[in-house]
Coordinates of N, CA, C and O in Angstrom, one line a residue:
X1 N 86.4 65.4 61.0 CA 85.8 66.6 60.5 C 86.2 66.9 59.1 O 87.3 66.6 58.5
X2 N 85.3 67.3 58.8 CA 85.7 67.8 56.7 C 86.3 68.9 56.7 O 86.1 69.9 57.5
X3 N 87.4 68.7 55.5 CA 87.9 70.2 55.7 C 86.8 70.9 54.8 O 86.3 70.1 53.9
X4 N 86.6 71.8 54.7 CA 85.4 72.7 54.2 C 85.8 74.1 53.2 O 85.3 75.2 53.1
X5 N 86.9 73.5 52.7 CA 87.6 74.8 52.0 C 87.0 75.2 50.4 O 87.4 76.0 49.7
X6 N 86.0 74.2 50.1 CA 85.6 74.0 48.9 C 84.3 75.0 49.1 O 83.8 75.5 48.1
X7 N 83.9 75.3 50.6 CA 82.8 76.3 50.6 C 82.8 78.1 50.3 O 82.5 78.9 51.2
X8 N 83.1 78.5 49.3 CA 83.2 79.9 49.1 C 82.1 80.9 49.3 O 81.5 81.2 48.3
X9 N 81.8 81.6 50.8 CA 81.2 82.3 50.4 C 81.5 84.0 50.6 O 82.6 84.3 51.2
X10 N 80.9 84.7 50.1 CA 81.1 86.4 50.4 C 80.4 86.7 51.7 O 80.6 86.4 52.9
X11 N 79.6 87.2 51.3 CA 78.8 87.9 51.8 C 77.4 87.2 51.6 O 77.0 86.9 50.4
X12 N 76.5 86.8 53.1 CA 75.3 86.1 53.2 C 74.4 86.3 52.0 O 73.8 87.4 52.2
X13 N 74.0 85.6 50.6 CA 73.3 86.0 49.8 C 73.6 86.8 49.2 O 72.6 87.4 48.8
X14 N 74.8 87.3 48.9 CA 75.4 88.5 48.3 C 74.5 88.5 46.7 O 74.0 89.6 46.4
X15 N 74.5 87.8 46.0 CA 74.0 87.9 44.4 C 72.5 87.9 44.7 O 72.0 88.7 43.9
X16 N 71.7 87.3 45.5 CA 70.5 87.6 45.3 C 69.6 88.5 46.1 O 68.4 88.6 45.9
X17 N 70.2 89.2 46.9 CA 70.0 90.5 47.8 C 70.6 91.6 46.9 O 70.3 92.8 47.2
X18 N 71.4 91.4 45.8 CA 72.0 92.9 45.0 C 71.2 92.6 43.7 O 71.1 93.4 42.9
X19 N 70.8 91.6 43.6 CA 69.9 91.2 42.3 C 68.6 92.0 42.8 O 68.3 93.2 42.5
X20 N 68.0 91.4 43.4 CA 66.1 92.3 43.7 C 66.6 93.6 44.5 O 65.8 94.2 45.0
X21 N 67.7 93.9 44.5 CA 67.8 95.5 45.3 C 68.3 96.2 44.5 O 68.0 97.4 44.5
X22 N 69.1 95.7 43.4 CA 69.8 96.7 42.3 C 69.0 96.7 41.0 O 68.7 97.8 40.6
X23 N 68.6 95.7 40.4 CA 68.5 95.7 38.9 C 66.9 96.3 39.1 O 66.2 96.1 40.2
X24 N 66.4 97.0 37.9 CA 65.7 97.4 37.3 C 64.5 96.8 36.7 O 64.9 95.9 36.0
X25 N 63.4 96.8 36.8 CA 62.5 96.0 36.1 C 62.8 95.6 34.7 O 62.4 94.6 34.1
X26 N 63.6 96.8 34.1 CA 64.0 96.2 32.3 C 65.0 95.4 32.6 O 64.9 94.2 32.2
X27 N 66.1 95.8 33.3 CA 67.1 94.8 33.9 C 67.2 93.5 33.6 O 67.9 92.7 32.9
X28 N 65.8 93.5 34.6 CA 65.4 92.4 35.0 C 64.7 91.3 34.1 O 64.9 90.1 34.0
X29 N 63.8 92.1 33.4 CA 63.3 91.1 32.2 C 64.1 90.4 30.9 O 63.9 89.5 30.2
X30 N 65.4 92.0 31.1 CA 66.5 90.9 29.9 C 67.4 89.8 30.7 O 67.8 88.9 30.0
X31 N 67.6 89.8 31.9 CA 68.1 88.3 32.5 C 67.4 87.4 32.3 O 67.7 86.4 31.7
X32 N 66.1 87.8 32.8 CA 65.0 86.8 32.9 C 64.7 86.1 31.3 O 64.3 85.0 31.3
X33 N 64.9 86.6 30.1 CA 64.8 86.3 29.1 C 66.0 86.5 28.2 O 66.0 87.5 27.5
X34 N 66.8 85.8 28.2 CA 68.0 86.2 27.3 C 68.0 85.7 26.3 O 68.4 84.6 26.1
X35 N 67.6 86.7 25.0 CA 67.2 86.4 24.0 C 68.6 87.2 23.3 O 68.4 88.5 23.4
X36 N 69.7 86.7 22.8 CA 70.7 87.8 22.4 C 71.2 88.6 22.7 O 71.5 89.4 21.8
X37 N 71.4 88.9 23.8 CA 71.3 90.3 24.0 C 72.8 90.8 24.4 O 73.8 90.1 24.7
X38 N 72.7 92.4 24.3 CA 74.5 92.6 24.1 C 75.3 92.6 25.7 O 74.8 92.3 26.8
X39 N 76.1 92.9 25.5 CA 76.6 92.7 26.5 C 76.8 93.7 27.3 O 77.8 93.6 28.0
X40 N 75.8 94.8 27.3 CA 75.9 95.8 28.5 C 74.4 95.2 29.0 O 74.2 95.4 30.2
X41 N 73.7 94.7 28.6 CA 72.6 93.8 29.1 C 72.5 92.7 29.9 O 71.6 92.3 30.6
X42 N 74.2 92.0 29.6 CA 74.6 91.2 30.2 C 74.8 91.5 31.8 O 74.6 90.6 32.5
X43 N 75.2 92.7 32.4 CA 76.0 93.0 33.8 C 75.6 94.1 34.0 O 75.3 94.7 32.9
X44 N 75.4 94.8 35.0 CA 75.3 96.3 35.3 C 76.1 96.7 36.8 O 76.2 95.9 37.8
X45 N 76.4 97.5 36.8 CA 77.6 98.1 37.8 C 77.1 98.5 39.0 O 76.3 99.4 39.3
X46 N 77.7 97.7 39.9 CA 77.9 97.6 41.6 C 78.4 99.0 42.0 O 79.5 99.1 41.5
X47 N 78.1 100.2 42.7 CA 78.7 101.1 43.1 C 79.0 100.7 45.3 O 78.3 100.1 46.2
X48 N 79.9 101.1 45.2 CA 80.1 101.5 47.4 C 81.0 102.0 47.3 O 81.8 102.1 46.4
X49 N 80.7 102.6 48.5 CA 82.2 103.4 49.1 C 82.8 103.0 49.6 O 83.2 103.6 50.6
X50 N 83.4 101.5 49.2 CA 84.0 100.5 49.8 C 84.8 100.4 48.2 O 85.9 100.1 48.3
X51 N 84.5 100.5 47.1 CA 85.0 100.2 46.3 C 85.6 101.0 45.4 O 84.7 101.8 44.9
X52 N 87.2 101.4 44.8 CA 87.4 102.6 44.0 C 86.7 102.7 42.6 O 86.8 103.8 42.2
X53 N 86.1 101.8 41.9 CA 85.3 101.2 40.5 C 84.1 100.8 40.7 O 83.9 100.1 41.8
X54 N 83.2 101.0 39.8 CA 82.0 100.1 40.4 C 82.6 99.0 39.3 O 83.3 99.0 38.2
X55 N 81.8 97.8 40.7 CA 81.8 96.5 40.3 C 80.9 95.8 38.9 O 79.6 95.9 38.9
X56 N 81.4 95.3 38.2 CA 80.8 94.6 37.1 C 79.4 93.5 37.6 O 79.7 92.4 37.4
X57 N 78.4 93.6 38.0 CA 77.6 92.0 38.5 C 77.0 91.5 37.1 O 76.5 92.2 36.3
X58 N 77.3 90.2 36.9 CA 76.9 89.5 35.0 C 76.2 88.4 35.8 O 76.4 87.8 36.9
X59 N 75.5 88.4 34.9 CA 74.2 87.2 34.8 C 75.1 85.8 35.4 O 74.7 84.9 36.2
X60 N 76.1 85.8 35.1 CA 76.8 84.2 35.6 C 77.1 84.3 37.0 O 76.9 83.3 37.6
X61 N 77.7 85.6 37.8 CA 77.8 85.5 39.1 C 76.4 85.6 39.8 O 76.4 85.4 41.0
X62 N 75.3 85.9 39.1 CA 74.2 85.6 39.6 C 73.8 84.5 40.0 O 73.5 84.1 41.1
X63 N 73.8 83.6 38.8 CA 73.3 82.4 38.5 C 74.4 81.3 39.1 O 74.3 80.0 38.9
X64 N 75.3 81.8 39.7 CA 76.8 81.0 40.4 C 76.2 81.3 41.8 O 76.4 80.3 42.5
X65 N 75.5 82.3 42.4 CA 75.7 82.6 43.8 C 74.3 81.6 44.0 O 73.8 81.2 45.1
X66 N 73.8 81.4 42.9 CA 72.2 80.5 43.1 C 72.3 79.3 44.0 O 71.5 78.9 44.8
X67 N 73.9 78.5 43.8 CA 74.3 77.5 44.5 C 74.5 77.6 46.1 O 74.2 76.6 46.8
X68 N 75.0 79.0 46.7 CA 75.4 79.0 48.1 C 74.2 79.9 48.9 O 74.3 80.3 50.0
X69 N 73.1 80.2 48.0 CA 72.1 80.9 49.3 C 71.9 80.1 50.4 O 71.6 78.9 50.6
X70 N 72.1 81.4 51.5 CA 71.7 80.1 52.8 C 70.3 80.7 53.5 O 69.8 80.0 54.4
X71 N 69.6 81.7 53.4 CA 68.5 82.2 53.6 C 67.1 82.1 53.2 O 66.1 82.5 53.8
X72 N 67.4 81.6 51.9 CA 66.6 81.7 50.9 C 66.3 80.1 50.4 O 67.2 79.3 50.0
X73 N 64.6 79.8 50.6 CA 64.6 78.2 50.0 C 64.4 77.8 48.7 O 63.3 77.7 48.1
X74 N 65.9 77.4 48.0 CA 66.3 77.7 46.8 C 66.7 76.0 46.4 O 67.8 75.5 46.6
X75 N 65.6 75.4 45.9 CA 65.8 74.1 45.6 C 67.7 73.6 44.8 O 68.5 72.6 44.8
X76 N 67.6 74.9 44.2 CA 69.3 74.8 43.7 C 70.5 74.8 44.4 O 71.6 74.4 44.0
X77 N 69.9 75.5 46.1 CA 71.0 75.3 46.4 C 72.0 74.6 46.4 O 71.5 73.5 46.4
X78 N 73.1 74.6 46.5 CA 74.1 73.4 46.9 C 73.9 73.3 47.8 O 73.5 72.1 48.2
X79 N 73.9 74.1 48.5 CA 74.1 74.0 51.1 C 72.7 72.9 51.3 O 72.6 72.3 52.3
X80 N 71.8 72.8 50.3 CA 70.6 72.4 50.9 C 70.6 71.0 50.9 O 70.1 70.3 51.8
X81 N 71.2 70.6 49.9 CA 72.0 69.4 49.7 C 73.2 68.9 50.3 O 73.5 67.9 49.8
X82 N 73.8 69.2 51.0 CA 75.4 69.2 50.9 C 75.9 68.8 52.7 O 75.9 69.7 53.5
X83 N 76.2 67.7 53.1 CA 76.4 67.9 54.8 C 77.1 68.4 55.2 O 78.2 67.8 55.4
X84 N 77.1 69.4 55.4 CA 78.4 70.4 56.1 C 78.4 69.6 57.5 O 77.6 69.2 58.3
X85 N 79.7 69.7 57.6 CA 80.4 68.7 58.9 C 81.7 69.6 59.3 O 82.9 69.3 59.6
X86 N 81.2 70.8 59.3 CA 82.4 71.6 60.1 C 82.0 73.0 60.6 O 81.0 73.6 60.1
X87 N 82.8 73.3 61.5 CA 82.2 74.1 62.4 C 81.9 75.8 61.6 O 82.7 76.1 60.7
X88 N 80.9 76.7 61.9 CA 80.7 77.9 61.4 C 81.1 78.8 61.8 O 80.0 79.0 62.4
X89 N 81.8 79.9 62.2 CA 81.5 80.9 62.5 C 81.5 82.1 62.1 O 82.6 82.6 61.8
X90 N 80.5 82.9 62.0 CA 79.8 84.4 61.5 C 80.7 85.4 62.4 O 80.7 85.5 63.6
X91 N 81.4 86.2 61.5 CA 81.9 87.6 62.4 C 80.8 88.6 61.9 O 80.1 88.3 60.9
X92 N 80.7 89.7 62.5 CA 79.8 90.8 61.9 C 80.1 92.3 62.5 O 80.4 92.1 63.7
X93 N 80.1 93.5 62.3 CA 80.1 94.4 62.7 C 78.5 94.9 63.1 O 77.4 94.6 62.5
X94 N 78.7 95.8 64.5 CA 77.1 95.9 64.6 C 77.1 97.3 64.3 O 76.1 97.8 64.7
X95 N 78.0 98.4 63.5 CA 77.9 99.1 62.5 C 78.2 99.3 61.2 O 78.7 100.4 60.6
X96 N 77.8 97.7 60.5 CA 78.1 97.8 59.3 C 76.7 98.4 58.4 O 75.5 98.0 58.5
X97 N 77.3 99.5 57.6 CA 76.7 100.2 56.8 C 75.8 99.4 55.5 O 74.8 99.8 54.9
X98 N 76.7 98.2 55.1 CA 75.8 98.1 53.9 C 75.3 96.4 53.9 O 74.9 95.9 52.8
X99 N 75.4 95.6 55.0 CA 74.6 94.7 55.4 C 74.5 94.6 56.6 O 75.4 94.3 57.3
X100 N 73.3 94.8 56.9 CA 72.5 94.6 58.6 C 72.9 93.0 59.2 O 72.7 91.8 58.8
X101 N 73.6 93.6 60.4 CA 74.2 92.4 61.2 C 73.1 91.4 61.2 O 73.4 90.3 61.3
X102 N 71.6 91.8 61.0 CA 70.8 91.1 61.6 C 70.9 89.3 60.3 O 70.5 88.1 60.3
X103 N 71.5 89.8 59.7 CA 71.6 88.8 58.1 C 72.3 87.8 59.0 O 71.6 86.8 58.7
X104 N 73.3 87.3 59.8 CA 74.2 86.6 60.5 C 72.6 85.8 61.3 O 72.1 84.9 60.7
X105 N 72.3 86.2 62.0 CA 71.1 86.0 62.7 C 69.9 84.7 61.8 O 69.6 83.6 62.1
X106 N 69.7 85.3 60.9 CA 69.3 84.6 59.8 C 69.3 83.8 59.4 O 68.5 82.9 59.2
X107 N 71.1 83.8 59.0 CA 71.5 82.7 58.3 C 71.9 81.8 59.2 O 71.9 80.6 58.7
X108 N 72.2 81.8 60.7 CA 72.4 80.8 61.2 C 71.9 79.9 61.8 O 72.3 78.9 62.3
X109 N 70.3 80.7 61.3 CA 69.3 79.8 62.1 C 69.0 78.8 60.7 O 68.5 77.7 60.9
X110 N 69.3 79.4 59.1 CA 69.2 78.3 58.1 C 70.0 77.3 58.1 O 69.7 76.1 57.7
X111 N 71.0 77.6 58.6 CA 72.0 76.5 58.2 C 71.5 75.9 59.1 O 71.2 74.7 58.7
X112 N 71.2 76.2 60.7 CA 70.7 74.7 61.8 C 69.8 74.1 61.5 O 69.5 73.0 61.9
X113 N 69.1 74.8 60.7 CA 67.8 74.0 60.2 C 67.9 73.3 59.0 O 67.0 72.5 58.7
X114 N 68.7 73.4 58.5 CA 69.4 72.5 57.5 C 70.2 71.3 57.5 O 70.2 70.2 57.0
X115 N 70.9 72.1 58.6 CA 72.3 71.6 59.2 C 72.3 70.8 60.5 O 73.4 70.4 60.9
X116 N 71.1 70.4 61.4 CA 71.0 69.9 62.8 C 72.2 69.7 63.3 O 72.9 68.8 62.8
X117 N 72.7 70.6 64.4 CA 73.8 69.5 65.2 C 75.3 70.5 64.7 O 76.3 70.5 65.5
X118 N 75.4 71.0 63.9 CA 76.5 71.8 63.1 C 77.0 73.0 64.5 O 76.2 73.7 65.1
X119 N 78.0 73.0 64.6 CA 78.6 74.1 65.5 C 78.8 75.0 65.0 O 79.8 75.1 64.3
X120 N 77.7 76.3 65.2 CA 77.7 77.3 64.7 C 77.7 78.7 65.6 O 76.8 78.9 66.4
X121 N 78.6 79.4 65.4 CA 78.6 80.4 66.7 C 78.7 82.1 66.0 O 79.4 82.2 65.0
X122 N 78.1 83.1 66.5 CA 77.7 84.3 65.9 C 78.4 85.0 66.9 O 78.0 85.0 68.1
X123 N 79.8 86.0 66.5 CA 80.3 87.1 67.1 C 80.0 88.3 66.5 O 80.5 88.4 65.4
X124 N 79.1 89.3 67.0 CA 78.9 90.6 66.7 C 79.6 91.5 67.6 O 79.3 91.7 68.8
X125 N 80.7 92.0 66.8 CA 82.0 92.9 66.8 C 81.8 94.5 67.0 O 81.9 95.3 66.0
X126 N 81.4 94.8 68.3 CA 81.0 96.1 68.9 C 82.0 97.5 68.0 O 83.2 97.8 68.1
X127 N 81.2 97.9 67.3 CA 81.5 99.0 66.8 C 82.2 98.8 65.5 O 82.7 99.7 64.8
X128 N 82.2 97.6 65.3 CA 83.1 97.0 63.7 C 82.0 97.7 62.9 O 80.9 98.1 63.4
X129 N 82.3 98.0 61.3 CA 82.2 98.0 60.1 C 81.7 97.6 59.1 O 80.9 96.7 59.3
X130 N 81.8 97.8 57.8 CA 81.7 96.6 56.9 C 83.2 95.9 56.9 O 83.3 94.7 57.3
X131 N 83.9 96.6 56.7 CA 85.3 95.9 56.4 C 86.1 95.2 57.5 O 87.1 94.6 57.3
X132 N 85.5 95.4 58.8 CA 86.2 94.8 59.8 C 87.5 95.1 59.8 O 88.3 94.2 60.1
X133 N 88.0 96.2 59.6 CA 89.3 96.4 59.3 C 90.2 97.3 60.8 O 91.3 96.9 60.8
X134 N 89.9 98.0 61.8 CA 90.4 98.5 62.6 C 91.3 97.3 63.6 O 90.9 96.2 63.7
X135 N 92.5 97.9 64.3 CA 92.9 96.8 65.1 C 92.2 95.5 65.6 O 92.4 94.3 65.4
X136 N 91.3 96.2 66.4 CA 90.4 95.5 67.5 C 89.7 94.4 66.5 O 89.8 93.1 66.7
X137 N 89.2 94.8 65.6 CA 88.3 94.1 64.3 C 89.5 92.4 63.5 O 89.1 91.3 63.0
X138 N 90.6 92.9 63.8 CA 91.4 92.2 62.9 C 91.8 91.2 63.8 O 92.0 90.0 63.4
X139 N 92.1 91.7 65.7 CA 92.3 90.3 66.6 C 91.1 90.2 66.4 O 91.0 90.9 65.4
X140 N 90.1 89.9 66.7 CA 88.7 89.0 66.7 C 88.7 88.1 65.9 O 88.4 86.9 66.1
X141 N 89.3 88.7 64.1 CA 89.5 87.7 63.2 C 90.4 86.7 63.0 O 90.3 85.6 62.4
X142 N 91.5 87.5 63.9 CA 92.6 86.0 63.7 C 92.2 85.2 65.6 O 92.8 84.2 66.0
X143 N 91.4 85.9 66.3 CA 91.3 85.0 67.4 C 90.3 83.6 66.9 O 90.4 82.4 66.9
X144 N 89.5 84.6 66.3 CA 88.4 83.2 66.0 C 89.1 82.1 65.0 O 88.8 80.9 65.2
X145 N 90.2 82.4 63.8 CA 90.4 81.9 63.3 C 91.7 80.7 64.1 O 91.7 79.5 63.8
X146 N 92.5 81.4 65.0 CA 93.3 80.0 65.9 C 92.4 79.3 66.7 O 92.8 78.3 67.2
X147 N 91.0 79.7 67.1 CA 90.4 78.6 67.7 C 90.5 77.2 66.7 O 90.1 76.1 67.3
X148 N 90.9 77.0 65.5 CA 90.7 76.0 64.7 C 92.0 75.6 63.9 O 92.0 74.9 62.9
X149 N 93.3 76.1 64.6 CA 94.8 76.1 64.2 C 95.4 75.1 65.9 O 96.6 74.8 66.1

């Protein structure tokens, strides 16, 4: 089995789900055409109530997350290309506020279809979060994680 530590991801499609949900049609047409432009044109600010600052998003974490979409048929991806040869598994809260569990669902039916044969398994975490952070939330994380220690 490969070790798979070279795969970084966030959150399922995180840059191109906050790209078409956040930016602005002017936003949008100075990414889309970057003709000099300054550098508040460059990024525009991520807000949650998960976060004490909003977050910076710049045209390069956009154009960096272009590599790991797994939902989206994105000839760039890397994953589309790439044989993943190690096993998956999706934690999710089934009351997370700011991405719908249903996104886990999704993506794991891309990667099998990508991926044929790949061990991929989906735990949705009864009354978890975004953050997965309460007791209960945190053994689930390190349980799933010694399945592979």
């Amino acid at each position: 089995m490969n070790n798979c530590s070279d795969w970084d991801w966030s959150a399922i499609d995180f840059t191109s789900d906050t790209y078409n949900a956040q930016l602005t049609d002017q936003q949008r047409k100075m990414w889309e055409n970057p003709v000099q432009t300054s550098s508040t044109s460059n990024a525009f600010e991520i807000s949650s109530p998960y976060l004490d600052n909003a977050y910076p998003f710049t045209r390069e974490l956009y154009q960096s997350g272009n590599d790991y979409l797994i939902c989206q048929d994105n000839q760039l991806s890397k994953i589309a290309h790439r044989d993943l040869r190690c096993p998956v598994r999706f934690l999710h809260g089934d009351e997370d506020d700011v991405i719908p569990y249903t996104k886990i669902y999704d993506a794991a039916d891309a990667l099998q279809s990508k991926h044929s044969g790949t061990d991929i398994a989906i735990k949705l975490i009864k009354g978890g979060d975004h953050r997965l952070s309460n007791a209960d939330d945190i053994s689930s994380l390190l349980d799933t994680l010694n399945e592979f220690l």
